[in-house]
Coordinates of C-alpha atoms in Angstrom, one line a residue:
M133 CA -18.4 27.4 9.7
P134 CA -14.8 27.1 10.8
I135 CA -13.7 23.6 11.9
P136 CA -14.3 23.3 15.7
G137 CA -11.1 22.9 17.8
D138 CA -7.5 23.7 17.3
F139 CA -6.4 21.4 14.3
S140 CA -3.0 22.9 14.0
E141 CA -1.0 19.9 15.3
I142 CA -3.3 17.5 13.4
E143 CA -2.6 19.6 10.1
R144 CA 1.2 19.8 10.9
I145 CA 1.3 16.0 11.1
L146 CA -0.8 15.7 7.9
D147 CA 1.5 18.2 6.1
E148 CA 4.4 15.6 6.3
V149 CA 2.4 13.0 4.4
L150 CA 3.5 12.2 1.0
V151 CA 0.8 12.2 -1.5
P152 CA 1.5 10.2 -4.9
R153 CA 0.8 11.6 -8.4
F154 CA -2.3 10.4 -10.2
V155 CA -3.2 9.1 -13.7
K156 CA -6.6 9.5 -15.3
V157 CA -7.8 6.2 -16.9
R158 CA -10.8 4.8 -18.5
Q159 CA -12.5 1.5 -17.4
L160 CA -13.9 -0.6 -20.2
F161 CA -16.9 -2.7 -19.7
H162 CA -19.2 -4.9 -21.9
A163 CA -22.3 -2.6 -22.1
P164 CA -25.3 -3.4 -24.2
K165 CA -27.3 -0.4 -24.6
I166 CA -30.8 0.6 -26.1
E167 CA -30.5 3.4 -28.6
K168 CA -34.1 4.3 -28.9
V169 CA -35.6 4.2 -25.5
D170 CA -39.3 5.3 -26.5
A171 CA -39.3 2.7 -29.2
A172 CA -38.2 0.0 -26.7
V173 CA -40.9 1.0 -24.2
F174 CA -43.5 1.0 -26.9
E175 CA -42.3 -2.4 -28.2
G176 CA -42.5 -3.9 -24.8
L177 CA -46.0 -2.6 -24.1
N178 CA -47.5 -3.3 -27.4
K179 CA -47.9 -7.0 -26.8
E180 CA -51.3 -9.0 -26.5
K181 CA -50.4 -10.0 -22.9
I182 CA -50.0 -6.5 -21.8
K183 CA -52.9 -5.0 -24.0
R184 CA -55.5 -7.5 -22.6
L185 CA -54.9 -6.2 -19.1
L186 CA -56.0 -2.7 -20.1
H187 CA -59.5 -1.5 -20.9
P188 CA -61.1 1.9 -22.1
G189 CA -62.1 4.2 -19.3
M190 CA -59.8 2.5 -16.8
K191 CA -58.3 4.9 -14.1
V192 CA -54.8 3.7 -13.8
A193 CA -52.0 4.8 -11.2
V194 CA -48.4 4.9 -12.6
A195 CA -46.0 4.5 -9.9
V196 CA -42.6 6.1 -10.2
G197 CA -40.0 6.1 -7.5
S198 CA -37.2 8.4 -6.3
R199 CA -34.1 6.7 -7.7
G200 CA -32.1 8.6 -10.3
I201 CA -32.8 6.0 -13.2
T202 CA -31.5 7.1 -16.6
N203 CA -34.1 8.0 -19.0
I204 CA -36.9 7.6 -16.2
A205 CA -38.8 10.7 -17.6
Q206 CA -39.0 9.4 -21.1
I207 CA -39.9 5.9 -20.2
T208 CA -42.7 7.3 -17.9
K209 CA -43.9 9.6 -20.7
T210 CA -43.9 6.9 -23.4
T211 CA -45.8 4.6 -21.0
L212 CA -48.5 7.3 -20.3
E213 CA -48.7 7.9 -24.0
F214 CA -49.3 4.1 -24.7
L215 CA -51.9 3.9 -21.8
T216 CA -53.7 6.8 -23.7
T217 CA -53.8 4.9 -26.9
Q218 CA -55.7 2.1 -25.0
G219 CA -58.4 4.5 -23.6
V220 CA -57.0 4.3 -20.3
E221 CA -57.0 7.4 -18.1
P222 CA -53.5 7.3 -16.2
F223 CA -52.2 9.6 -13.3
I224 CA -48.8 9.4 -11.6
I225 CA -48.2 8.5 -7.8
P226 CA -44.8 8.9 -6.2
A227 CA -44.0 5.4 -4.7
M228 CA -40.9 6.1 -2.6
G229 CA -41.6 5.0 1.1
S230 CA -40.2 7.8 3.3
H231 CA -38.0 9.6 0.7
G232 CA -38.6 13.4 0.0
G233 CA -38.8 14.1 3.7
A234 CA -41.7 11.7 4.0
T235 CA -44.2 14.4 3.0
A236 CA -46.5 14.5 0.0
E237 CA -45.0 17.7 -1.2
G238 CA -41.6 16.5 -0.8
Q239 CA -42.1 13.4 -2.8
K240 CA -43.7 15.4 -5.7
E241 CA -40.6 17.6 -5.7
V242 CA -38.5 14.5 -6.0
L243 CA -40.3 13.6 -9.0
E244 CA -39.8 17.1 -10.3
T245 CA -36.0 16.7 -10.1
L246 CA -36.4 13.7 -12.2
G247 CA -38.3 15.7 -14.8
I248 CA -41.4 14.2 -13.9
T249 CA -44.1 17.0 -13.6
E250 CA -47.8 17.4 -14.4
E251 CA -46.9 19.8 -17.3
S252 CA -44.1 17.6 -18.8
M253 CA -46.2 14.3 -18.4
G254 CA -49.6 15.6 -19.3
V255 CA -51.3 13.8 -16.4
P256 CA -52.0 14.7 -12.8
I257 CA -49.7 13.6 -10.1
L258 CA -51.5 12.6 -7.0
S259 CA -49.1 12.8 -4.1
S260 CA -50.3 11.8 -0.5
M261 CA -48.8 9.8 2.5
G262 CA -52.2 8.4 3.1
V263 CA -52.3 4.6 3.2
E264 CA -54.7 1.7 4.1
Q265 CA -53.8 -1.5 5.6
V266 CA -54.9 -4.4 3.1
G267 CA -53.7 -7.2 4.8
E268 CA -50.9 -9.1 6.9
A269 CA -48.1 -11.3 5.7
N270 CA -46.4 -13.5 8.4
G271 CA -47.1 -10.7 11.0
L272 CA -46.0 -7.8 8.7
P273 CA -48.8 -5.3 8.1
V274 CA -49.1 -4.4 4.4
F275 CA -50.1 -0.9 3.4
V276 CA -51.2 0.7 0.1
D277 CA -51.4 4.3 -1.0
K278 CA -55.1 5.3 -1.0
H279 CA -54.9 6.8 -4.4
V280 CA -53.9 3.4 -5.8
L281 CA -56.6 1.6 -4.0
A282 CA -59.2 4.2 -5.5
A283 CA -57.9 3.5 -9.0
D284 CA -58.8 0.6 -11.3
G285 CA -55.2 -0.7 -11.5
V286 CA -51.6 0.2 -10.9
I287 CA -48.4 -0.2 -13.1
I288 CA -44.9 0.0 -11.2
I289 CA -42.0 1.4 -13.1
N290 CA -38.7 0.6 -11.5
R291 CA -35.1 -0.4 -12.2
I292 CA -33.9 -4.0 -11.2
K293 CA -30.7 -3.9 -9.3
P294 CA -28.7 -5.3 -6.5
H295 CA -29.8 -3.9 -3.1
T296 CA -27.5 -1.9 -0.8
A297 CA -28.5 -3.8 2.4
F298 CA -29.5 -7.3 1.8
R299 CA -29.1 -10.3 -0.6
G300 CA -31.9 -12.5 -2.0
V301 CA -33.8 -13.8 -5.0
I302 CA -35.2 -10.3 -5.5
E303 CA -33.7 -7.2 -4.3
S304 CA -34.4 -3.7 -5.7
G305 CA -37.1 -3.9 -8.2
I306 CA -40.8 -4.3 -8.8
V307 CA -41.5 -6.5 -5.9
K308 CA -39.8 -4.3 -3.3
M309 CA -41.5 -1.1 -4.9
S310 CA -44.9 -2.8 -4.4
V311 CA -44.4 -3.2 -0.8
I312 CA -42.3 -0.3 0.3
G313 CA -42.9 2.3 -2.4
L314 CA -46.4 1.9 -2.5
G315 CA -46.7 1.4 1.1
K316 CA -45.3 5.1 1.8
Q317 CA -43.6 5.8 5.0
K318 CA -45.9 3.2 6.9
G319 CA -45.2 0.5 4.6
A320 CA -41.5 1.3 4.8
D321 CA -41.5 1.5 8.4
S322 CA -43.3 -1.6 9.2
C323 CA -40.9 -3.6 6.7
H324 CA -37.7 -2.4 8.1
Q325 CA -38.7 -2.9 11.7
L326 CA -38.3 -6.6 10.9
G327 CA -34.5 -6.1 9.9
M328 CA -32.8 -7.1 6.8
N329 CA -32.0 -10.7 7.3
H330 CA -33.9 -12.7 4.6
F331 CA -35.7 -9.6 3.5
D332 CA -36.5 -10.9 0.4
Q333 CA -38.7 -13.6 2.0
K334 CA -40.4 -11.0 4.0
L335 CA -41.2 -8.9 0.8
I336 CA -42.5 -11.7 -1.4
P337 CA -45.4 -12.8 0.7
A338 CA -46.4 -9.0 1.2
S339 CA -46.1 -8.3 -2.4
K340 CA -48.5 -11.2 -3.2
I341 CA -51.1 -9.3 -1.2
T342 CA -50.2 -6.0 -2.7
F343 CA -50.5 -7.4 -6.2
E344 CA -54.0 -8.6 -5.4
K345 CA -55.5 -5.6 -3.3
A346 CA -53.8 -2.8 -5.5
N347 CA -54.7 -4.7 -8.6
L348 CA -51.1 -4.7 -10.1
L349 CA -51.6 -4.9 -13.8
F350 CA -47.8 -5.1 -14.8
G351 CA -44.5 -3.7 -14.0
I352 CA -42.0 -2.1 -16.3
A353 CA -38.7 -3.4 -15.4
I354 CA -35.5 -1.5 -16.4
L355 CA -31.9 -2.8 -16.5
E356 CA -28.9 -0.5 -16.9
N357 CA -25.4 -1.3 -17.9
A358 CA -22.0 -0.4 -16.3
Y359 CA -22.2 3.3 -17.9
D360 CA -25.5 4.0 -16.3
Q361 CA -27.3 3.7 -19.7
T362 CA -30.5 1.9 -20.2
S363 CA -29.7 -1.6 -21.2
E364 CA -33.1 -3.5 -21.4
I365 CA -36.8 -2.6 -20.9
H366 CA -39.4 -5.3 -20.0
A367 CA -43.1 -5.0 -19.6
V368 CA -43.9 -8.0 -17.2
P369 CA -47.5 -9.0 -16.3
V370 CA -48.3 -9.4 -12.8
D371 CA -48.4 -13.1 -12.9
E372 CA -44.9 -13.4 -14.4
I373 CA -43.3 -11.0 -12.0
L374 CA -42.1 -13.3 -9.3
E375 CA -40.6 -15.6 -12.0
V376 CA -39.1 -13.0 -14.2
E377 CA -37.5 -10.6 -11.6
P378 CA -35.0 -13.0 -10.2
K379 CA -33.7 -13.7 -13.7
L380 CA -33.4 -9.9 -14.5
L381 CA -31.7 -9.4 -11.1
E382 CA -28.7 -12.0 -12.2
K383 CA -28.5 -10.0 -15.5
A384 CA -28.1 -6.7 -13.4
K385 CA -25.7 -8.0 -11.3
E386 CA -23.4 -9.0 -14.3
R387 CA -23.7 -5.5 -15.5
M388 CA -23.0 -3.6 -12.6
P389 CA -20.0 -1.2 -12.8
R390 CA -17.0 -2.0 -10.5
I391 CA -13.7 -0.7 -9.8
L392 CA -11.1 -2.9 -11.6
F393 CA -8.4 -2.6 -8.9
N394 CA -8.6 -4.7 -5.7
P395 CA -7.5 -4.4 -2.9
L396 CA -7.1 -0.7 -2.3
D397 CA -5.5 1.4 0.5
V398 CA -7.6 4.4 0.1
L399 CA -10.8 4.9 -2.1
V400 CA -11.6 8.6 -2.6
V401 CA -15.3 9.4 -3.5
D402 CA -16.0 12.9 -4.8
E403 CA -19.6 12.9 -4.0
I404 CA -22.5 10.9 -2.5
G405 CA -26.2 11.5 -2.6
K406 CA -29.7 10.0 -2.7
D407 CA -29.6 10.7 -6.4
I408 CA -26.7 8.3 -6.8
S409 CA -27.6 5.4 -4.4
G410 CA -30.3 4.9 -1.5
D411 CA -27.1 4.5 0.4
G412 CA -25.5 7.7 -0.9
M413 CA -22.7 5.6 -2.4
D414 CA -23.5 2.1 -3.5
P415 CA -21.8 -0.4 -1.3
N416 CA -22.0 -2.9 -4.1
V417 CA -19.3 -0.8 -5.8
T418 CA -17.3 0.6 -2.6
G419 CA -17.6 -3.0 -1.0
R420 CA -18.3 -1.3 2.3
F421 CA -21.8 -2.0 3.7
S422 CA -23.5 -1.0 6.8
T423 CA -25.2 -4.1 7.1
T424 CA -24.0 -7.8 7.9
F425 CA -26.7 -9.2 5.6
A426 CA -24.8 -8.2 2.3
K427 CA -21.0 -8.0 1.4
G428 CA -19.2 -6.9 -1.7
E429 CA -15.8 -7.9 -3.3
L430 CA -13.8 -4.8 -3.2
I431 CA -11.5 -4.6 -0.2
T432 CA -10.6 -1.0 0.9
E433 CA -8.7 0.1 3.9
R434 CA -9.8 3.7 3.9
I435 CA -12.8 5.5 2.4
V436 CA -12.8 9.3 1.9
V437 CA -16.1 11.2 0.8
L438 CA -15.4 14.7 -0.1
G439 CA -19.0 16.2 -0.5
L440 CA -22.7 15.8 -1.4
T441 CA -24.4 16.2 -4.5
E442 CA -26.5 19.2 -5.1
K443 CA -29.6 17.1 -5.8
T444 CA -29.6 15.2 -2.5
E445 CA -30.3 18.5 -0.8
G446 CA -28.3 17.8 2.3
N447 CA -29.4 14.2 2.7
G448 CA -26.2 12.5 3.7
N449 CA -27.6 9.0 4.3
G450 CA -24.7 6.5 3.5
V451 CA -21.8 8.7 4.7
A452 CA -21.2 6.4 7.7
P453 CA -19.3 3.8 5.9
A454 CA -16.4 6.3 5.0
D455 CA -13.8 6.8 7.5
I456 CA -13.0 10.4 6.6
T457 CA -14.9 13.4 5.3
T458 CA -14.6 17.0 4.9
M459 CA -16.0 20.1 6.8
R460 CA -17.7 21.2 3.5
L461 CA -19.8 18.1 3.7
Y462 CA -20.4 18.4 7.2
N463 CA -21.7 22.0 6.8
S464 CA -24.2 20.7 4.1
F465 CA -25.4 17.9 6.1
N466 CA -29.1 18.2 6.8
M467 CA -29.8 16.3 9.8
A468 CA -33.7 16.2 9.6
K469 CA -33.8 15.0 5.8
T470 CA -30.9 12.4 6.6
Y471 CA -32.4 11.0 9.9
I472 CA -35.9 10.3 8.5
N473 CA -34.3 7.6 6.4
A474 CA -32.6 6.2 9.4
L475 CA -35.7 6.2 11.5
T476 CA -37.8 4.6 8.7
A477 CA -35.2 1.9 8.1
A478 CA -34.6 1.3 11.9
F479 CA -30.9 1.5 11.2
P480 CA -29.1 4.6 12.8
P481 CA -25.5 3.3 11.5
T482 CA -26.0 4.6 8.1
V483 CA -25.9 8.3 9.3
R484 CA -22.9 8.4 11.6
I485 CA -20.3 11.1 10.8
P486 CA -16.9 9.9 10.0
M487 CA -13.7 11.9 11.0
V488 CA -14.0 15.4 9.6
M489 CA -10.9 17.2 8.1
R490 CA -10.9 20.9 6.9
S491 CA -10.4 20.3 3.3
D492 CA -10.2 17.7 0.5
D493 CA -6.3 17.9 0.8
Y494 CA -6.3 17.0 4.5
A495 CA -9.1 14.4 4.1
I496 CA -7.1 12.5 1.4
R497 CA -3.8 12.9 3.5
C498 CA -5.5 11.7 6.6
A499 CA -6.6 8.5 4.7
I500 CA -3.2 8.0 3.5
K501 CA -1.7 8.4 6.9
T502 CA -4.1 5.9 8.4
S503 CA -4.0 3.3 5.6
Y504 CA -1.0 1.3 7.0
C505 CA 1.0 1.5 3.8
L506 CA 4.5 2.5 4.7
Q507 CA 5.8 2.9 1.1
P508 CA 4.3 5.9 -0.6
E509 CA 5.4 4.8 -4.1
K510 CA 3.3 1.5 -3.7
L511 CA 0.1 3.2 -2.4
R512 CA -3.0 1.7 -4.0
I513 CA -5.4 4.7 -4.4
V514 CA -8.5 5.2 -6.7
R515 CA -10.6 8.3 -6.9
I516 CA -14.2 8.3 -8.3
K517 CA -16.6 11.1 -9.0
N518 CA -19.4 8.8 -7.5
T519 CA -20.6 5.3 -7.6
L520 CA -22.7 5.7 -10.7
H521 CA -19.9 6.9 -12.9
L522 CA -16.9 4.7 -13.1
E523 CA -15.9 5.0 -16.5
E524 CA -13.2 7.5 -16.0
I525 CA -11.4 7.4 -12.6
Y526 CA -8.0 8.5 -11.2
I527 CA -5.5 6.0 -10.0
S528 CA -2.3 6.5 -7.9
E529 CA 0.9 5.9 -9.8
G530 CA 1.4 2.8 -7.8
L531 CA -1.3 1.2 -9.8
L532 CA 0.0 2.3 -13.2
A533 CA 1.8 -0.9 -14.0
E534 CA -1.2 -3.0 -13.1
A535 CA -3.5 -0.8 -15.2
M536 CA -1.2 -1.1 -18.2
A537 CA -1.4 -4.7 -18.1
N538 CA -5.1 -4.8 -17.9
P539 CA -6.9 -4.8 -21.4
Q540 CA -10.0 -3.2 -19.6
I541 CA -8.0 -0.2 -18.7
E542 CA -7.1 2.7 -21.0
I543 CA -4.5 5.3 -19.9
L544 CA -5.6 8.8 -20.6
G545 CA -2.7 10.9 -19.3
E546 CA 0.5 11.2 -17.5
P547 CA 1.1 11.0 -13.7
E548 CA 0.4 14.4 -12.2
P549 CA -0.2 15.8 -8.7
F550 CA -3.7 16.7 -7.8
Q551 CA -4.4 20.5 -8.0
Y552 CA -6.1 22.4 -5.0
D553 CA -7.8 25.8 -4.6
E554 CA -6.6 28.2 -1.9
F555 CA -8.9 26.4 0.5
G556 CA -7.4 23.0 -0.1
N557 CA -10.2 21.6 -2.2
L558 CA -9.8 19.7 -5.6
L559 CA -9.4 21.5 -8.8
T560 CA -8.4 18.5 -10.8
N561 CA -11.6 17.4 -12.4
Y562 CA -12.9 14.6 -14.7

C-alpha cells in the first residue's frame, strides 16, 4: 500500500537531514547461565518437598504461558517427564489471559510457536476459554480455567521478571499467571478493569483464592540473564510462593539487560512483537512506559520502531510509545489481534499509531530532525534489534568516545553509514 497523501515536501525536508555514521559494539553484562537446563529442572523437582505433593494416578494440569521464554519447551518437556516418573497423568493448558486472539485454537497455536505441541510433549493439550468463578477478592471476581478445576491439581511454569506496566513486590511471575493466566480472558478482563495502580496488592489476595480452589501444587520459576539465557530454575511449593517470588523478582531486576548509554537523542528499534515482550518492546529497556504506574531509567527524546516480528502475526501492541514508525509496520498491523489486548487490558493508549514514514531511512531522519540536537556530530543514537537482544547494538559516532571509556563496551568495527535497499529500508544487519 502506498503511503497516503503527498509526502514530497516532507521527504524533501528530511533529505536535508544529516545522518551520522554508526559503529557496531558489544555490551558486556554479568550473566550467570545454566548449561544443562534439563538437569536443572530435574534437580529442582527431585526434592522431597515437591515429590510429597504428587501421588500416583493424579491428573495434573501444567500451565504454560505465551511469552517467548528461552528453553520453555525443554523446561516443560522435562517437567512432564518427571511427573510421569511419579505416576502422575499430566496434561498441558495454555495460561495466557486473552492472548492468541482470545480463542481456544489461537492459544493452542501460540504454544505451537513455542515448540509445545501434543506430539512434541507427548501429552494432551486442553485449550478452552471456559472458566468458572471461584471466589471474590476485595470486589475482584476470580476465575479459573474449567480444565484446571476438573484436575487434581495444577503446576504453573513461568518466568519471573519486572512487569511492563506496574511496580510491586510481585510483578510478572507465578502469582500473576495464577490469576490472569488461569483466568483466561474473563480473568484478565476483570483484573485490568481495576487499573494498574497497586496492581500487586490486587493480585495477591486473588492468587490466594486461586491457589486453594485450583489446588496449585507448585510453581516452576525461571530467571533469565541479560542475554536472554536461562539463569536459574526453582520449583517452589505453593506455600512458599508468596515469600520466594519477591526475592526472585529482585534478582531478575538485577539481571535485566539495558542500554549502557543514557540519555539518548534517538533510539531505533528494528522490531517489536508479543514474542519479544507483552508490550511489544519492553519499557524496562526503552524507559518509555504507556502507564504512569511504572518508570524506567533511560531517557530518550525520540523512539523509532521499524517493524513487527514475524511471530507476532500482526499484533502491534506496544507501538504507541514510539514517536515514529514505518509504512511497512503500518501495513502489517493487524487491528483485530492488536485491539483485543487493549480491550482486555482496558488501556487503549498502548495501540495508538505513531507518525508513519515511507521507509526506515525517512523514519530515522524524522527522529533526528525532531530530536532537538542541533549538532549532528554530537547526536546520541542507539539502534537495537529488539529489547530482548541487547548484546550487539549500533551507536552513532557521537557516542564512540564514551563507549571507548566504558569497560562494559567492546568496539566491533569502524564508523560507517547505514546501507539501505532501493526502498530505503535497512540492509545493515547485526
